[in-house]
Amino acid sequence: MVGVSDGNSPAQPPAPGNTVGRPVLSLALASMMEDSHAHAGAVYLLSGDPPVLELAVMAGLPRTFAAPWERVVLNSNVPVADAVRERRLVWVGGEEEMARRYPRVAVVLPYPFALVALPVATGSTVFGAIFLTWPGTRSQELSEREREHLVSACGRLAVRLERAAEAQVPVHAEPDLLAAPTLGGVAGTLGALEAVRMAARLPYGLCSLDLHAKVGFANAAAGELLGVPASRLLGTHLWTSVPWLNDPVYEDRYRAALLSQQTTSFVALRPPGEWLSFRLYPSRNGLSVRITRARGVSRSAGTAPPVRETPSRLVTISQVVSLTGALSEAVGVRDVVELIADEIAPTVGSQALVVLGSRAGRLHVLGHRGYPDPYTVEQFEGMPLTERTPGTQVLKSGVPAFIESWDQLQRLYPARRTTPDGYAAWAFLPLIASGRSVGTCVLAYAEPHSFPTEERAVLTSLAGLVAQALDRALLYDAKHRLAHGLQEALLPRSLPALPGMETAARYLPATRGMDIGGDFYDLVPAGGTAAAVIGDVQGHNVTAAGLMGQVRTAVRAYTAVGQPPEEVMRSTNRLLIDFGTELFVSCLYLRLDPDERCAVMARAGHPPPLLRRPDGRVRVLDLAGGPLLGIDAAAGYPTTRVGLPPGSLLALYTDGLVESPGADFEEALADLGRRLGEAGDLPLDELADALVRHEADAEERLDDIALLLLRARESS
């Protein structure tokens, strides 16, 4: 049976007036868990712009287990994000598969369990996702019947959410569900009472914990062994009532038992010198714990974890591990700022943040979040580091500053010539990497906030993790700017006007690496004619871009001296071989003659161009050609003459526009031709945007894309 939690979850109850009816998310989740014999699960709802998956209800496990994934952006490498992004069922059969496919999840939850994630979607709309988990002892695969049942259940939930959306009825987060035992009538009650009496008489300690680690029962022996009366244990968290058990190692065993549903154990030293053995027996509604004196444990087995005056932790070990994994994936400065805003600031109770750096002796705002008026932050841009402000002082000294109120800020910095930012307390954290300051992270709080010693230590430690990521991100962004500038310098800034022709071009770099590659295009006026070229140098790096610049320059030079198309290709091929480079180049070169209404084309291993005729029909120009440039010094490049009557349109492109992993080239080429036929009458710039729109919107492009469009004008 599934019952409602005791309110420790941050989830909010459904709003009054939610006419969807009963708690639709909770009921759907409970039904799926019951039918599939899953021991835990959760429902996410998709919301926001950009869209984010937000945890709406969880069952079978405390919400702290999913703390790193309370909010999941769709490009995250986690199962629910993949399920929504790819609109499919995602199955992970065990810890080895989890480690291989989702390493960040496996680092935070390194336990044997199986998981399935499914989108909650209709044919047109995605509303969210569901995940379910099972102990690692279940079979490694889902049967077809199980798959069909789970997909159908998600479909039914999606229909209900769709109806609610049509009726403009919001669906809110709901209280988490925890498994609860049932007792049958008077006999069951009497039996339970007798079980309690029996447990109280046992010589070893027994206690029961719910899914939040709260003690529901403890016998006298447990109280004696733990050094805390049993009456004081009831209703409290075990880690709080017994401070020497408040250690990540012991918490890990508790999490392992709950998630894997397998018996776990550990030994712990009760100060000053008594070792106790703990054996945890999990069920779907909590844990039974057996406590005995450990035999044969030597003093060399370890030392006692320190007794904490403040047993609660600001950041759990799972959140630290998750944060470390996320920081390792951050690429640019923007990624680091978003990570602090999404994962650190909410955890420590901060409502706004600023990340500051320095450049040429002046303050530089690297990013911020939580300030309705951007000027509040941007006024610090360019401030000399000699100004006496908390941000500049921390950046120069590397010493953190914790300001607990506005009055304290005015007292410490009376000459601070700024307007209040609307916040009442601040933590200024130096970001130190490899012994040097790379920036300052400022966390702002809406209310006056005291910073006890433990919290200051946690914030300073988190700043150390952030600093390493920010240092890498600053270096990446600097290289990215350099690469982007090089790419812009090597491609034409604009296309020259050609008599009798309209032209448009687009270039999209690959999203992997340094956003720089070897795809290129050019238009070269040559007397009464003109030449067009498009090509692709192997690779996505500075070497490829440099070679691309040399090829483009060579083509321009050979065109300027009047060489015909086949000679331009031969000369460029021989030049590449003379360079001794190991990179090859595909290329398509054509000479336009507006007066003759034709083009003479030569091809070197490049995808064939598309020709849209004035009547709207599109055909692939299967041109004769030669091998890639840079392979064979004796290669020839025969030419093909193609008529270009008024209204006809040539589309030249690189393979990134039609090739992707798993896609059939012929089908992709046919699709490009279909889109060219349907939209070919648009103004040329609009047409260029339409042809690359899908690739421009893609989260990941494995290859560069270049597109050059040439349309013969109607006679005036």
mmCIF file of N, CA, C and O in Angstrom, residues 575-627:
data_model
loop_
_atom_site.group_PDB
_atom_site.id
_atom_site.type_symbol
_atom_site.label_atom_id
_atom_site.label_comp_id
_atom_site.label_asym_id
_atom_site.label_seq_id
_atom_site.Cartn_x
_atom_site.Cartn_y
_atom_site.Cartn_z
ATOM 1 N N LEU A 575 49.332 21.976 -55.649
ATOM 2 C CA LEU A 575 49.805 22.823 -54.562
ATOM 3 C C LEU A 575 49.652 22.121 -53.213
ATOM 4 O O LEU A 575 50.562 22.153 -52.374
ATOM 5 N N LEU A 576 48.524 21.462 -52.991
ATOM 6 C CA LEU A 576 48.313 20.742 -51.739
ATOM 7 C C LEU A 576 49.343 19.632 -51.563
ATOM 8 O O LEU A 576 49.867 19.408 -50.461
ATOM 9 N N ILE A 577 49.638 18.921 -52.639
ATOM 10 C CA ILE A 577 50.629 17.843 -52.558
ATOM 11 C C ILE A 577 52.011 18.421 -52.254
ATOM 12 O O ILE A 577 52.788 17.860 -51.467
ATOM 13 N N ASP A 578 52.315 19.592 -52.833
ATOM 14 C CA ASP A 578 53.599 20.241 -52.542
ATOM 15 C C ASP A 578 53.690 20.667 -51.077
ATOM 16 O O ASP A 578 54.782 20.671 -50.490
ATOM 17 N N PHE A 579 52.558 21.039 -50.485
ATOM 18 C CA PHE A 579 52.557 21.421 -49.066
ATOM 19 C C PHE A 579 52.952 20.248 -48.174
ATOM 20 O O PHE A 579 53.435 20.438 -47.052
ATOM 21 N N GLY A 580 52.737 19.015 -48.651
ATOM 22 C CA GLY A 580 53.066 17.841 -47.847
ATOM 23 C C GLY A 580 52.098 17.600 -46.703
ATOM 24 O O GLY A 580 52.416 16.872 -45.758
ATOM 25 N N THR A 581 50.918 18.171 -46.772
ATOM 26 C CA THR A 581 49.946 17.981 -45.710
ATOM 27 C C THR A 581 49.312 16.604 -45.787
ATOM 28 O O THR A 581 49.241 15.998 -46.862
ATOM 29 N N GLU A 582 48.872 16.081 -44.652
ATOM 30 C CA GLU A 582 48.197 14.793 -44.627
ATOM 31 C C GLU A 582 46.679 14.944 -44.699
ATOM 32 O O GLU A 582 45.950 13.962 -44.635
ATOM 33 N N LEU A 583 46.215 16.179 -44.826
ATOM 34 C CA LEU A 583 44.775 16.422 -44.923
ATOM 35 C C LEU A 583 44.356 16.491 -46.385
ATOM 36 O O LEU A 583 45.084 17.012 -47.237
ATOM 37 N N PHE A 584 43.154 15.995 -46.663
ATOM 38 C CA PHE A 584 42.594 16.037 -48.008
ATOM 39 C C PHE A 584 41.438 17.021 -48.056
ATOM 40 O O PHE A 584 40.855 17.385 -47.026
ATOM 41 N N VAL A 585 41.101 17.439 -49.276
ATOM 42 C CA VAL A 585 40.088 18.477 -49.447
ATOM 43 C C VAL A 585 39.105 18.044 -50.518
ATOM 44 O O VAL A 585 39.501 17.634 -51.617
ATOM 45 N N SER A 586 37.807 18.120 -50.193
ATOM 46 C CA SER A 586 36.789 17.970 -51.235
ATOM 47 C C SER A 586 36.445 19.368 -51.734
ATOM 48 O O SER A 586 36.503 20.346 -50.975
ATOM 49 N N CYS A 587 36.094 19.477 -53.010
ATOM 50 C CA CYS A 587 35.906 20.807 -53.585
ATOM 51 C C CYS A 587 34.966 20.734 -54.792
ATOM 52 O O CYS A 587 34.966 19.746 -55.541
ATOM 53 N N LEU A 588 34.185 21.783 -54.955
ATOM 54 C CA LEU A 588 33.346 21.964 -56.141
ATOM 55 C C LEU A 588 33.594 23.377 -56.643
ATOM 56 O O LEU A 588 33.417 24.358 -55.897
ATOM 57 N N TYR A 589 34.035 23.487 -57.901
ATOM 58 C CA TYR A 589 34.374 24.782 -58.491
ATOM 59 C C TYR A 589 33.552 24.967 -59.751
ATOM 60 O O TYR A 589 33.384 24.033 -60.549
ATOM 61 N N LEU A 590 33.038 26.172 -59.932
ATOM 62 C CA LEU A 590 32.282 26.428 -61.160
ATOM 63 C C LEU A 590 32.548 27.841 -61.645
ATOM 64 O O LEU A 590 32.781 28.763 -60.860
ATOM 65 N N ARG A 591 32.537 27.978 -62.974
ATOM 66 C CA ARG A 591 32.678 29.279 -63.615
ATOM 67 C C ARG A 591 31.318 29.664 -64.177
ATOM 68 O O ARG A 591 30.726 28.931 -64.972
ATOM 69 N N LEU A 592 30.815 30.829 -63.713
ATOM 70 C CA LEU A 592 29.514 31.322 -64.138
ATOM 71 C C LEU A 592 29.677 32.248 -65.342
ATOM 72 O O LEU A 592 30.603 33.067 -65.390
ATOM 73 N N ASP A 593 28.755 32.121 -66.276
ATOM 74 C CA ASP A 593 28.721 33.036 -67.415
ATOM 75 C C ASP A 593 27.293 33.541 -67.563
ATOM 76 O O ASP A 593 26.448 32.898 -68.200
ATOM 77 N N PRO A 594 26.976 34.705 -66.912
ATOM 78 C CA PRO A 594 25.596 35.195 -66.958
ATOM 79 C C PRO A 594 25.090 35.444 -68.377
ATOM 80 O O PRO A 594 23.908 35.248 -68.653
ATOM 81 N N ASP A 595 25.991 35.876 -69.299
ATOM 82 C CA ASP A 595 25.539 36.149 -70.665
ATOM 83 C C ASP A 595 25.114 34.867 -71.369
ATOM 84 O O ASP A 595 24.113 34.844 -72.099
ATOM 85 N N GLU A 596 25.877 33.797 -71.164
ATOM 86 C CA GLU A 596 25.555 32.520 -71.798
ATOM 87 C C GLU A 596 24.525 31.720 -71.005
ATOM 88 O O GLU A 596 24.079 30.664 -71.449
ATOM 89 N N ARG A 597 24.155 32.216 -69.815
ATOM 90 C CA ARG A 597 23.194 31.525 -68.952
ATOM 91 C C ARG A 597 23.630 30.082 -68.683
ATOM 92 O O ARG A 597 22.851 29.130 -68.851
ATOM 93 N N CYS A 598 24.881 29.929 -68.232
ATOM 94 C CA CYS A 598 25.367 28.573 -67.959
ATOM 95 C C CYS A 598 26.462 28.629 -66.907
ATOM 96 O O CYS A 598 26.956 29.697 -66.538
ATOM 97 N N ALA A 599 26.832 27.439 -66.441
ATOM 98 C CA ALA A 599 27.947 27.281 -65.514
ATOM 99 C C ALA A 599 28.757 26.071 -65.930
ATOM 100 O O ALA A 599 28.195 25.033 -66.320
ATOM 101 N N VAL A 600 30.094 26.191 -65.872
ATOM 102 C CA VAL A 600 30.990 25.073 -66.154
ATOM 103 C C VAL A 600 31.560 24.611 -64.813
ATOM 104 O O VAL A 600 32.186 25.394 -64.094
ATOM 105 N N MET A 601 31.353 23.337 -64.475
ATOM 106 C CA MET A 601 31.656 22.836 -63.137
ATOM 107 C C MET A 601 32.712 21.746 -63.159
ATOM 108 O O MET A 601 32.742 20.912 -64.065
ATOM 109 N N ALA A 602 33.553 21.745 -62.120
ATOM 110 C CA ALA A 602 34.526 20.672 -61.882
ATOM 111 C C ALA A 602 34.390 20.241 -60.425
ATOM 112 O O ALA A 602 34.212 21.070 -59.529
ATOM 113 N N ARG A 603 34.512 18.925 -60.204
ATOM 114 C CA ARG A 603 34.248 18.393 -58.863
ATOM 115 C C ARG A 603 35.385 17.486 -58.409
ATOM 116 O O ARG A 603 35.881 16.662 -59.182
ATOM 117 N N ALA A 604 35.777 17.635 -57.121
ATOM 118 C CA ALA A 604 36.827 16.789 -56.535
ATOM 119 C C ALA A 604 36.271 16.135 -55.274
ATOM 120 O O ALA A 604 36.424 16.655 -54.167
ATOM 121 N N GLY A 605 35.595 15.001 -55.452
ATOM 122 C CA GLY A 605 35.099 14.225 -54.323
ATOM 123 C C GLY A 605 34.072 14.934 -53.466
ATOM 124 O O GLY A 605 33.879 14.562 -52.300
ATOM 125 N N HIS A 606 33.413 15.941 -53.978
ATOM 126 C CA HIS A 606 32.474 16.748 -53.199
ATOM 127 C C HIS A 606 31.033 16.305 -53.469
ATOM 128 O O HIS A 606 30.728 15.820 -54.558
ATOM 129 N N PRO A 607 30.116 16.459 -52.473
ATOM 130 C CA PRO A 607 28.716 16.108 -52.720
ATOM 131 C C PRO A 607 28.160 16.880 -53.920
ATOM 132 O O PRO A 607 28.501 18.048 -54.129
ATOM 133 N N PRO A 608 27.295 16.248 -54.692
ATOM 134 C CA PRO A 608 26.788 16.885 -55.922
ATOM 135 C C PRO A 608 25.867 18.059 -55.604
ATOM 136 O O PRO A 608 25.106 18.015 -54.635
ATOM 137 N N PRO A 609 25.918 19.112 -56.431
ATOM 138 C CA PRO A 609 25.019 20.246 -56.198
ATOM 139 C C PRO A 609 23.586 19.909 -56.609
ATOM 140 O O PRO A 609 23.333 18.920 -57.305
ATOM 141 N N LEU A 610 22.651 20.743 -56.149
ATOM 142 C CA LEU A 610 21.251 20.609 -56.530
ATOM 143 C C LEU A 610 20.874 21.770 -57.433
ATOM 144 O O LEU A 610 21.285 22.917 -57.192
ATOM 145 N N LEU A 611 20.086 21.472 -58.461
ATOM 146 C CA LEU A 611 19.596 22.503 -59.376
ATOM 147 C C LEU A 611 18.079 22.530 -59.314
ATOM 148 O O LEU A 611 17.421 21.527 -59.586
ATOM 149 N N ARG A 612 17.547 23.674 -58.941
ATOM 150 C CA ARG A 612 16.090 23.874 -58.967
ATOM 151 C C ARG A 612 15.746 24.640 -60.233
ATOM 152 O O ARG A 612 16.182 25.779 -60.435
ATOM 153 N N ARG A 613 14.938 24.019 -61.086
ATOM 154 C CA ARG A 613 14.562 24.640 -62.344
ATOM 155 C C ARG A 613 13.482 25.696 -62.116
ATOM 156 O O ARG A 613 12.832 25.725 -61.071
ATOM 157 N N PRO A 614 13.257 26.562 -63.101
ATOM 158 C CA PRO A 614 12.230 27.603 -62.937
ATOM 159 C C PRO A 614 10.837 27.051 -62.645
ATOM 160 O O PRO A 614 10.029 27.729 -62.010
ATOM 161 N N ASP A 615 10.538 25.805 -63.067
ATOM 162 C CA ASP A 615 9.212 25.232 -62.804
ATOM 163 C C ASP A 615 9.113 24.610 -61.415
ATOM 164 O O ASP A 615 8.074 24.037 -61.053
ATOM 165 N N GLY A 616 10.171 24.702 -60.599
ATOM 166 C CA GLY A 616 10.143 24.193 -59.233
ATOM 167 C C GLY A 616 10.681 22.794 -59.072
ATOM 168 O O GLY A 616 10.866 22.333 -57.936
ATOM 169 N N ARG A 617 10.943 22.088 -60.162
ATOM 170 C CA ARG A 617 11.496 20.741 -60.034
ATOM 171 C C ARG A 617 12.980 20.808 -59.670
ATOM 172 O O ARG A 617 13.701 21.688 -60.120
ATOM 173 N N VAL A 618 13.421 19.834 -58.858
ATOM 174 C CA VAL A 618 14.794 19.814 -58.372
ATOM 175 C C VAL A 618 15.457 18.518 -58.823
ATOM 176 O O VAL A 618 14.858 17.442 -58.741
ATOM 177 N N ARG A 619 16.689 18.637 -59.295
ATOM 178 C CA ARG A 619 17.433 17.423 -59.628
ATOM 179 C C ARG A 619 18.847 17.514 -59.100
ATOM 180 O O ARG A 619 19.402 18.602 -58.915
ATOM 181 N N VAL A 620 19.412 16.345 -58.826
ATOM 182 C CA VAL A 620 20.795 16.246 -58.374
ATOM 183 C C VAL A 620 21.696 16.237 -59.597
ATOM 184 O O VAL A 620 21.484 15.440 -60.527
ATOM 185 N N LEU A 621 22.680 17.119 -59.655
ATOM 186 C CA LEU A 621 23.609 17.176 -60.776
ATOM 187 C C LEU A 621 24.742 16.180 -60.540
ATOM 188 O O LEU A 621 25.670 16.441 -59.769
ATOM 189 N N ASP A 622 24.624 15.036 -61.182
ATOM 190 C CA ASP A 622 25.637 13.980 -61.009
ATOM 191 C C ASP A 622 26.810 14.288 -61.934
ATOM 192 O O ASP A 622 26.919 13.764 -63.050
ATOM 193 N N LEU A 623 27.708 15.143 -61.476
ATOM 194 C CA LEU A 623 28.798 15.643 -62.307
ATOM 195 C C LEU A 623 29.940 14.644 -62.395
ATOM 196 O O LEU A 623 30.209 13.909 -61.443
ATOM 197 N N ALA A 624 30.607 14.654 -63.510
ATOM 198 C CA ALA A 624 31.880 13.934 -63.597
ATOM 199 C C ALA A 624 32.880 14.629 -62.686
ATOM 200 O O ALA A 624 32.725 15.799 -62.343
ATOM 201 N N GLY A 625 33.910 13.918 -62.272
ATOM 202 C CA GLY A 625 34.867 14.541 -61.367
ATOM 203 C C GLY A 625 36.067 13.679 -61.124
ATOM 204 O O GLY A 625 36.236 12.608 -61.740
ATOM 205 N N GLY A 626 36.928 14.136 -60.216
ATOM 206 C CA GLY A 626 38.140 13.425 -59.867
ATOM 207 C C GLY A 626 38.211 13.179 -58.377
ATOM 208 O O GLY A 626 37.274 13.472 -57.636
ATOM 209 N N PRO A 627 39.342 12.662 -57.905
ATOM 210 C CA PRO A 627 39.485 12.334 -56.473
ATOM 211 C C PRO A 627 39.632 13.598 -55.634
ATOM 212 O O PRO A 627 39.759 14.716 -56.147
#
